[in-house]
Amino acid sequence: MAGKRDKPEEIVLKLRQVEVLQGQGSSVADAVRQIGVTQQTYYRWRKEYGGMSRDQLKRLKQLETENQRLRRAVSDLTLDKMVL
């Protein structure tokens, strides 16, 4: 059964919520349970998005989009070269 995918903006907000809850004295397990994810998901998110602000997140999305566009361009040019 597939769960819903959280958007990166939502992930950053949830990570902030966990930090606040931990600051108030909750354990990691309790804080993660309150935001509705598993500990494994929390640690994966923290590894990927930990410490990011919204501006940095927007920049990351722009760079990923640009990277995809450039990869397509390179693959198209490589294919054209192989055809010739």
mmCIF file of N, CA, C and O in Angstrom:
data_model
loop_
_atom_site.group_PDB
_atom_site.id
_atom_site.type_symbol
_atom_site.label_atom_id
_atom_site.label_comp_id
_atom_site.label_asym_id
_atom_site.label_seq_id
_atom_site.Cartn_x
_atom_site.Cartn_y
_atom_site.Cartn_z
ATOM 1 N N MET A 1 0.839 -1.163 0.000
ATOM 2 C CA MET A 1 0.000 0.000 0.000
ATOM 3 C C MET A 1 0.892 1.235 0.000
ATOM 4 O O MET A 1 1.749 1.414 0.864
ATOM 5 N N ALA A 2 0.702 2.097 -0.977
ATOM 6 C CA ALA A 2 1.522 3.287 -1.113
ATOM 7 C C ALA A 2 0.949 4.422 -0.275
ATOM 8 O O ALA A 2 -0.249 4.651 -0.251
ATOM 9 N N GLY A 3 1.831 5.132 0.410
ATOM 10 C CA GLY A 3 1.412 6.278 1.205
ATOM 11 C C GLY A 3 1.489 7.541 0.366
ATOM 12 O O GLY A 3 1.917 7.535 -0.777
ATOM 13 N N LYS A 4 1.076 8.644 0.965
ATOM 14 C CA LYS A 4 1.135 9.894 0.219
ATOM 15 C C LYS A 4 2.550 10.449 0.273
ATOM 16 O O LYS A 4 3.291 10.231 1.220
ATOM 17 N N ARG A 5 2.920 11.151 -0.768
ATOM 18 C CA ARG A 5 4.236 11.762 -0.837
ATOM 19 C C ARG A 5 4.140 13.194 -0.346
ATOM 20 O O ARG A 5 3.298 13.955 -0.799
ATOM 21 N N ASP A 6 5.006 13.554 0.564
ATOM 22 C CA ASP A 6 5.037 14.917 1.050
ATOM 23 C C ASP A 6 5.903 15.765 0.134
ATOM 24 O O ASP A 6 6.929 15.297 -0.382
ATOM 25 N N LYS A 7 5.492 16.998 -0.061
ATOM 26 C CA LYS A 7 6.274 17.927 -0.862
ATOM 27 C C LYS A 7 7.475 18.373 -0.037
ATOM 28 O O LYS A 7 7.422 18.373 1.196
ATOM 29 N N PRO A 8 8.559 18.754 -0.701
ATOM 30 C CA PRO A 8 9.753 19.182 0.050
ATOM 31 C C PRO A 8 9.474 20.314 1.032
ATOM 32 O O PRO A 8 10.051 20.342 2.115
ATOM 33 N N GLU A 9 8.570 21.236 0.685
ATOM 34 C CA GLU A 9 8.243 22.323 1.606
ATOM 35 C C GLU A 9 7.597 21.785 2.879
ATOM 36 O O GLU A 9 7.889 22.234 3.982
ATOM 37 N N GLU A 10 6.721 20.789 2.707
ATOM 38 C CA GLU A 10 6.076 20.173 3.856
ATOM 39 C C GLU A 10 7.080 19.409 4.709
ATOM 40 O O GLU A 10 6.990 19.409 5.938
ATOM 41 N N ILE A 11 8.040 18.784 4.056
ATOM 42 C CA ILE A 11 9.059 18.028 4.777
ATOM 43 C C ILE A 11 9.879 18.963 5.662
ATOM 44 O O ILE A 11 10.134 18.669 6.826
ATOM 45 N N VAL A 12 10.280 20.114 5.106
ATOM 46 C CA VAL A 12 11.064 21.072 5.884
ATOM 47 C C VAL A 12 10.260 21.560 7.086
ATOM 48 O O VAL A 12 10.794 21.666 8.198
ATOM 49 N N LEU A 13 8.962 21.821 6.889
ATOM 50 C CA LEU A 13 8.122 22.259 7.998
ATOM 51 C C LEU A 13 8.012 21.179 9.082
ATOM 52 O O LEU A 13 8.054 21.470 10.275
ATOM 53 N N LYS A 14 7.865 19.929 8.659
ATOM 54 C CA LYS A 14 7.759 18.834 9.630
ATOM 55 C C LYS A 14 9.066 18.650 10.398
ATOM 56 O O LYS A 14 9.051 18.367 11.598
ATOM 57 N N LEU A 15 10.188 18.817 9.716
ATOM 58 C CA LEU A 15 11.468 18.724 10.409
ATOM 59 C C LEU A 15 11.597 19.819 11.460
ATOM 60 O O LEU A 15 12.104 19.597 12.557
ATOM 61 N N ARG A 16 11.120 21.006 11.136
ATOM 62 C CA ARG A 16 11.132 22.119 12.101
ATOM 63 C C ARG A 16 10.226 21.802 13.298
ATOM 64 O O ARG A 16 10.570 22.101 14.435
ATOM 65 N N GLN A 17 9.072 21.190 13.017
ATOM 66 C CA GLN A 17 8.158 20.823 14.101
ATOM 67 C C GLN A 17 8.824 19.840 15.060
ATOM 68 O O GLN A 17 8.668 19.945 16.278
ATOM 69 N N VAL A 18 9.549 18.879 14.510
ATOM 70 C CA VAL A 18 10.233 17.900 15.358
ATOM 71 C C VAL A 18 11.276 18.608 16.218
ATOM 72 O O VAL A 18 11.406 18.317 17.410
ATOM 73 N N GLU A 19 12.006 19.560 15.632
ATOM 74 C CA GLU A 19 13.000 20.298 16.412
ATOM 75 C C GLU A 19 12.339 21.046 17.572
ATOM 76 O O GLU A 19 12.853 21.059 18.690
ATOM 77 N N VAL A 20 11.195 21.668 17.301
ATOM 78 C CA VAL A 20 10.482 22.403 18.346
ATOM 79 C C VAL A 20 10.010 21.456 19.437
ATOM 80 O O VAL A 20 10.164 21.739 20.635
ATOM 81 N N LEU A 21 9.441 20.333 19.042
ATOM 82 C CA LEU A 21 8.953 19.366 20.024
ATOM 83 C C LEU A 21 10.095 18.813 20.870
ATOM 84 O O LEU A 21 9.939 18.608 22.078
ATOM 85 N N GLN A 22 11.239 18.584 20.251
ATOM 86 C CA GLN A 22 12.390 18.101 21.010
ATOM 87 C C GLN A 22 12.873 19.182 21.970
ATOM 88 O O GLN A 22 13.303 18.879 23.081
ATOM 89 N N GLY A 23 12.807 20.423 21.551
ATOM 90 C CA GLY A 23 13.179 21.525 22.424
ATOM 91 C C GLY A 23 12.271 21.637 23.635
ATOM 92 O O GLY A 23 12.671 22.136 24.686
ATOM 93 N N GLN A 24 11.042 21.191 23.476
ATOM 94 C CA GLN A 24 10.078 21.225 24.577
ATOM 95 C C GLN A 24 10.204 20.003 25.483
ATOM 96 O O GLN A 24 9.441 19.855 26.427
ATOM 97 N N GLY A 25 11.120 19.109 25.148
ATOM 98 C CA GLY A 25 11.369 17.970 26.025
ATOM 99 C C GLY A 25 10.851 16.636 25.531
ATOM 100 O O GLY A 25 10.987 15.637 26.222
ATOM 101 N N SER A 26 10.244 16.573 24.360
ATOM 102 C CA SER A 26 9.760 15.298 23.824
ATOM 103 C C SER A 26 10.931 14.472 23.309
ATOM 104 O O SER A 26 11.947 15.011 22.878
ATOM 105 N N SER A 27 10.777 13.172 23.325
ATOM 106 C CA SER A 27 11.789 12.308 22.730
ATOM 107 C C SER A 27 11.612 12.315 21.215
ATOM 108 O O SER A 27 10.582 12.767 20.702
ATOM 109 N N VAL A 28 12.610 11.824 20.517
ATOM 110 C CA VAL A 28 12.526 11.769 19.056
ATOM 111 C C VAL A 28 11.345 10.914 18.629
ATOM 112 O O VAL A 28 10.582 11.294 17.734
ATOM 113 N N ALA A 29 11.166 9.780 19.279
ATOM 114 C CA ALA A 29 10.081 8.869 18.908
ATOM 115 C C ALA A 29 8.717 9.539 19.068
ATOM 116 O O ALA A 29 7.854 9.427 18.190
ATOM 117 N N ASP A 30 8.528 10.252 20.174
ATOM 118 C CA ASP A 30 7.247 10.933 20.398
ATOM 119 C C ASP A 30 7.028 12.059 19.392
ATOM 120 O O ASP A 30 5.930 12.226 18.857
ATOM 121 N N ALA A 31 8.072 12.844 19.138
ATOM 122 C CA ALA A 31 7.959 13.968 18.214
ATOM 123 C C ALA A 31 7.650 13.486 16.799
ATOM 124 O O ALA A 31 6.796 14.042 16.106
ATOM 125 N N VAL A 32 8.326 12.420 16.391
ATOM 126 C CA VAL A 32 8.108 11.877 15.045
ATOM 127 C C VAL A 32 6.701 11.309 14.929
ATOM 128 O O VAL A 32 6.029 11.481 13.913
ATOM 129 N N ARG A 33 6.231 10.661 15.980
ATOM 130 C CA ARG A 33 4.876 10.110 15.977
ATOM 131 C C ARG A 33 3.844 11.227 15.848
ATOM 132 O O ARG A 33 2.830 11.082 15.172
ATOM 133 N N GLN A 34 4.102 12.373 16.469
ATOM 134 C CA GLN A 34 3.157 13.482 16.418
ATOM 135 C C GLN A 34 3.047 14.101 15.030
ATOM 136 O O GLN A 34 1.986 14.589 14.663
ATOM 137 N N ILE A 35 4.141 14.071 14.247
ATOM 138 C CA ILE A 35 4.043 14.621 12.890
ATOM 139 C C ILE A 35 3.537 13.592 11.894
ATOM 140 O O ILE A 35 3.234 13.911 10.755
ATOM 141 N N GLY A 36 3.430 12.331 12.318
ATOM 142 C CA GLY A 36 2.796 11.311 11.498
ATOM 143 C C GLY A 36 3.695 10.574 10.529
ATOM 144 O O GLY A 36 3.248 10.154 9.462
ATOM 145 N N VAL A 37 4.977 10.406 10.871
ATOM 146 C CA VAL A 37 5.887 9.627 10.031
ATOM 147 C C VAL A 37 6.644 8.640 10.908
ATOM 148 O O VAL A 37 6.608 8.720 12.134
ATOM 149 N N THR A 38 7.358 7.734 10.271
ATOM 150 C CA THR A 38 8.157 6.774 11.013
ATOM 151 C C THR A 38 9.524 7.382 11.310
ATOM 152 O O THR A 38 9.932 8.369 10.700
ATOM 153 N N GLN A 39 10.226 6.763 12.254
ATOM 154 C CA GLN A 39 11.561 7.262 12.582
ATOM 155 C C GLN A 39 12.502 7.129 11.392
ATOM 156 O O GLN A 39 13.333 7.993 11.150
ATOM 157 N N GLN A 40 12.363 6.059 10.646
ATOM 158 C CA GLN A 40 13.211 5.846 9.475
ATOM 159 C C GLN A 40 13.012 6.976 8.465
ATOM 160 O O GLN A 40 13.971 7.511 7.923
ATOM 161 N N THR A 41 11.756 7.336 8.228
ATOM 162 C CA THR A 41 11.455 8.424 7.307
ATOM 163 C C THR A 41 12.022 9.731 7.827
ATOM 164 O O THR A 41 12.614 10.512 7.073
ATOM 165 N N TYR A 42 11.869 9.974 9.114
ATOM 166 C CA TYR A 42 12.391 11.200 9.719
ATOM 167 C C TYR A 42 13.894 11.311 9.504
ATOM 168 O O TYR A 42 14.394 12.351 9.075
ATOM 169 N N TYR A 43 14.636 10.248 9.776
ATOM 170 C CA TYR A 43 16.092 10.297 9.636
ATOM 171 C C TYR A 43 16.508 10.437 8.172
ATOM 172 O O TYR A 43 17.493 11.112 7.860
ATOM 173 N N ARG A 44 15.752 9.837 7.260
ATOM 174 C CA ARG A 44 16.044 9.990 5.833
ATOM 175 C C ARG A 44 15.819 11.428 5.398
ATOM 176 O O ARG A 44 16.630 12.013 4.681
ATOM 177 N N TRP A 45 14.689 11.999 5.851
ATOM 178 C CA TRP A 45 14.398 13.398 5.537
ATOM 179 C C TRP A 45 15.461 14.311 6.130
ATOM 180 O O TRP A 45 15.902 15.258 5.494
ATOM 181 N N ARG A 46 15.860 14.053 7.367
ATOM 182 C CA ARG A 46 16.842 14.902 8.027
ATOM 183 C C ARG A 46 18.180 14.860 7.301
ATOM 184 O O ARG A 46 18.867 15.873 7.176
ATOM 185 N N LYS A 47 18.516 13.681 6.789
ATOM 186 C CA LYS A 47 19.760 13.535 6.032
ATOM 187 C C LYS A 47 19.703 14.343 4.739
ATOM 188 O O LYS A 47 20.678 14.970 4.341
ATOM 189 N N GLU A 48 18.548 14.334 4.080
ATOM 190 C CA GLU A 48 18.418 15.005 2.791
ATOM 191 C C GLU A 48 18.109 16.495 2.920
ATOM 192 O O GLU A 48 18.673 17.308 2.201
ATOM 193 N N TYR A 49 17.201 16.862 3.810
ATOM 194 C CA TYR A 49 16.717 18.243 3.889
ATOM 195 C C TYR A 49 17.109 18.959 5.179
ATOM 196 O O TYR A 49 16.710 20.111 5.374
ATOM 197 N N GLY A 50 17.844 18.318 6.058
ATOM 198 C CA GLY A 50 18.163 18.904 7.348
ATOM 199 C C GLY A 50 18.916 20.219 7.232
ATOM 200 O O GLY A 50 19.885 20.338 6.491
ATOM 201 N N GLY A 51 18.455 21.236 7.936
ATOM 202 C CA GLY A 51 19.124 22.529 7.947
ATOM 203 C C GLY A 51 18.814 23.429 6.775
ATOM 204 O O GLY A 51 19.403 24.496 6.648
ATOM 205 N N MET A 52 17.910 23.012 5.899
ATOM 206 C CA MET A 52 17.574 23.825 4.735
ATOM 207 C C MET A 52 16.495 24.840 5.077
ATOM 208 O O MET A 52 15.581 24.558 5.831
ATOM 209 N N SER A 53 16.621 26.007 4.470
ATOM 210 C CA SER A 53 15.553 26.995 4.570
ATOM 211 C C SER A 53 14.714 26.904 3.297
ATOM 212 O O SER A 53 15.063 26.179 2.358
ATOM 213 N N ARG A 54 13.640 27.642 3.243
ATOM 214 C CA ARG A 54 12.781 27.597 2.056
ATOM 215 C C ARG A 54 13.499 28.138 0.824
ATOM 216 O O ARG A 54 13.321 27.634 -0.279
ATOM 217 N N ASP A 55 14.331 29.168 1.006
ATOM 218 C CA ASP A 55 15.072 29.723 -0.121
ATOM 219 C C ASP A 55 16.047 28.696 -0.694
ATOM 220 O O ASP A 55 16.165 28.550 -1.912
ATOM 221 N N GLN A 56 16.720 28.000 0.188
ATOM 222 C CA GLN A 56 17.647 26.969 -0.263
ATOM 223 C C GLN A 56 16.904 25.840 -0.963
ATOM 224 O O GLN A 56 17.391 25.273 -1.935
ATOM 225 N N LEU A 57 15.723 25.528 -0.488
ATOM 226 C CA LEU A 57 14.915 24.473 -1.086
ATOM 227 C C LEU A 57 14.477 24.868 -2.493
ATOM 228 O O LEU A 57 14.530 24.051 -3.418
ATOM 229 N N LYS A 58 14.065 26.119 -2.665
ATOM 230 C CA LYS A 58 13.688 26.601 -3.996
ATOM 231 C C LYS A 58 14.870 26.529 -4.946
ATOM 232 O O LYS A 58 14.737 26.124 -6.098
ATOM 233 N N ARG A 59 16.048 26.926 -4.461
ATOM 234 C CA ARG A 59 17.257 26.893 -5.290
ATOM 235 C C ARG A 59 17.597 25.452 -5.674
ATOM 236 O O ARG A 59 17.977 25.178 -6.809
ATOM 237 N N LEU A 60 17.444 24.524 -4.735
ATOM 238 C CA LEU A 60 17.695 23.116 -5.014
ATOM 239 C C LEU A 60 16.772 22.612 -6.112
ATOM 240 O O LEU A 60 17.203 21.912 -7.033
ATOM 241 N N LYS A 61 15.488 22.974 -6.040
ATOM 242 C CA LYS A 61 14.535 22.539 -7.062
ATOM 243 C C LYS A 61 14.903 23.118 -8.431
ATOM 244 O O LYS A 61 14.822 22.424 -9.451
ATOM 245 N N GLN A 62 15.329 24.388 -8.455
ATOM 246 C CA GLN A 62 15.739 25.005 -9.717
ATOM 247 C C GLN A 62 16.941 24.285 -10.306
ATOM 248 O O GLN A 62 16.990 24.020 -11.517
ATOM 249 N N LEU A 63 17.903 23.963 -9.460
ATOM 250 C CA LEU A 63 19.099 23.272 -9.942
ATOM 251 C C LEU A 63 18.774 21.868 -10.445
ATOM 252 O O LEU A 63 19.332 21.425 -11.456
ATOM 253 N N GLU A 64 17.869 21.174 -9.774
ATOM 254 C CA GLU A 64 17.485 19.836 -10.223
ATOM 255 C C GLU A 64 16.782 19.902 -11.577
ATOM 256 O O GLU A 64 17.020 19.068 -12.450
ATOM 257 N N THR A 65 15.920 20.898 -11.750
ATOM 258 C CA THR A 65 15.226 21.072 -13.028
ATOM 259 C C THR A 65 16.216 21.383 -14.139
ATOM 260 O O THR A 65 16.145 20.814 -15.245
ATOM 261 N N GLU A 66 17.147 22.272 -13.859
ATOM 262 C CA GLU A 66 18.175 22.625 -14.841
ATOM 263 C C GLU A 66 19.036 21.417 -15.174
ATOM 264 O O GLU A 66 19.380 21.185 -16.339
ATOM 265 N N ASN A 67 19.366 20.627 -14.172
ATOM 266 C CA ASN A 67 20.171 19.432 -14.386
ATOM 267 C C ASN A 67 19.448 18.442 -15.300
ATOM 268 O O ASN A 67 20.060 17.855 -16.196
ATOM 269 N N GLN A 68 18.140 18.252 -15.099
ATOM 270 C CA GLN A 68 17.367 17.356 -15.956
ATOM 271 C C GLN A 68 17.365 17.856 -17.408
ATOM 272 O O GLN A 68 17.519 17.073 -18.352
ATOM 273 N N ARG A 69 17.186 19.163 -17.570
ATOM 274 C CA ARG A 69 17.159 19.740 -18.915
ATOM 275 C C ARG A 69 18.499 19.532 -19.611
ATOM 276 O O ARG A 69 18.552 19.133 -20.780
ATOM 277 N N LEU A 70 19.585 19.753 -18.893
ATOM 278 C CA LEU A 70 20.917 19.586 -19.481
ATOM 279 C C LEU A 70 21.210 18.122 -19.801
ATOM 280 O O LEU A 70 21.820 17.817 -20.840
ATOM 281 N N ARG A 71 20.773 17.218 -18.943
ATOM 282 C CA ARG A 71 20.979 15.789 -19.221
ATOM 283 C C ARG A 71 20.246 15.359 -20.497
ATOM 284 O O ARG A 71 20.769 14.590 -21.299
ATOM 285 N N ARG A 72 19.003 15.877 -20.666
ATOM 286 C CA ARG A 72 18.259 15.555 -21.880
ATOM 287 C C ARG A 72 18.965 16.104 -23.106
ATOM 288 O O ARG A 72 19.057 15.432 -24.145
ATOM 289 N N ALA A 73 19.483 17.320 -23.008
ATOM 290 C CA ALA A 73 20.179 17.932 -24.133
ATOM 291 C C ALA A 73 21.419 17.120 -24.496
ATOM 292 O O ALA A 73 21.678 16.869 -25.680
ATOM 293 N N VAL A 74 22.177 16.704 -23.498
ATOM 294 C CA VAL A 74 23.382 15.910 -23.759
ATOM 295 C C VAL A 74 23.025 14.571 -24.374
ATOM 296 O O VAL A 74 23.667 14.121 -25.328
ATOM 297 N N SER A 75 21.987 13.937 -23.871
ATOM 298 C CA SER A 75 21.621 12.629 -24.420
ATOM 299 C C SER A 75 21.119 12.763 -25.860
ATOM 300 O O SER A 75 21.420 11.919 -26.705
ATOM 301 N N ASP A 76 20.373 13.829 -26.153
ATOM 302 C CA ASP A 76 19.924 14.069 -27.524
ATOM 303 C C ASP A 76 21.106 14.300 -28.455
ATOM 304 O O ASP A 76 21.139 13.763 -29.568
ATOM 305 N N LEU A 77 22.046 15.108 -28.026
ATOM 306 C CA LEU A 77 23.231 15.381 -28.856
ATOM 307 C C LEU A 77 24.081 14.120 -29.049
ATOM 308 O O LEU A 77 24.607 13.888 -30.140
ATOM 309 N N THR A 78 24.203 13.312 -28.010
ATOM 310 C CA THR A 78 24.955 12.063 -28.119
ATOM 311 C C THR A 78 24.276 11.121 -29.111
ATOM 312 O O THR A 78 24.950 10.479 -29.928
ATOM 313 N N LEU A 79 22.964 11.039 -29.051
ATOM 314 C CA LEU A 79 22.219 10.191 -29.971
ATOM 315 C C LEU A 79 22.390 10.674 -31.412
ATOM 316 O O LEU A 79 22.621 9.878 -32.319
ATOM 317 N N ASP A 80 22.306 12.000 -31.621
ATOM 318 C CA ASP A 80 22.513 12.552 -32.958
ATOM 319 C C ASP A 80 23.909 12.247 -33.466
ATOM 320 O O ASP A 80 24.105 11.925 -34.645
ATOM 321 N N LYS A 81 24.897 12.338 -32.611
ATOM 322 C CA LYS A 81 26.283 12.048 -32.984
ATOM 323 C C LYS A 81 26.445 10.598 -33.379
ATOM 324 O O LYS A 81 27.133 10.267 -34.354
ATOM 325 N N MET A 82 25.786 9.681 -32.626
ATOM 326 C CA MET A 82 25.885 8.269 -32.939
ATOM 327 C C MET A 82 25.213 7.936 -34.271
ATOM 328 O O MET A 82 25.678 7.063 -35.012
ATOM 329 N N VAL A 83 24.146 8.641 -34.584
ATOM 330 C CA VAL A 83 23.446 8.424 -35.844
ATOM 331 C C VAL A 83 24.330 8.831 -37.017
ATOM 332 O O VAL A 83 24.373 8.158 -38.056
ATOM 333 N N LEU A 84 25.038 9.937 -36.862
ATOM 334 C CA LEU A 84 25.924 10.413 -37.936
ATOM 335 C C LEU A 84 27.120 9.511 -38.049
ATOM 336 O O LEU A 84 27.650 9.211 -39.052
#
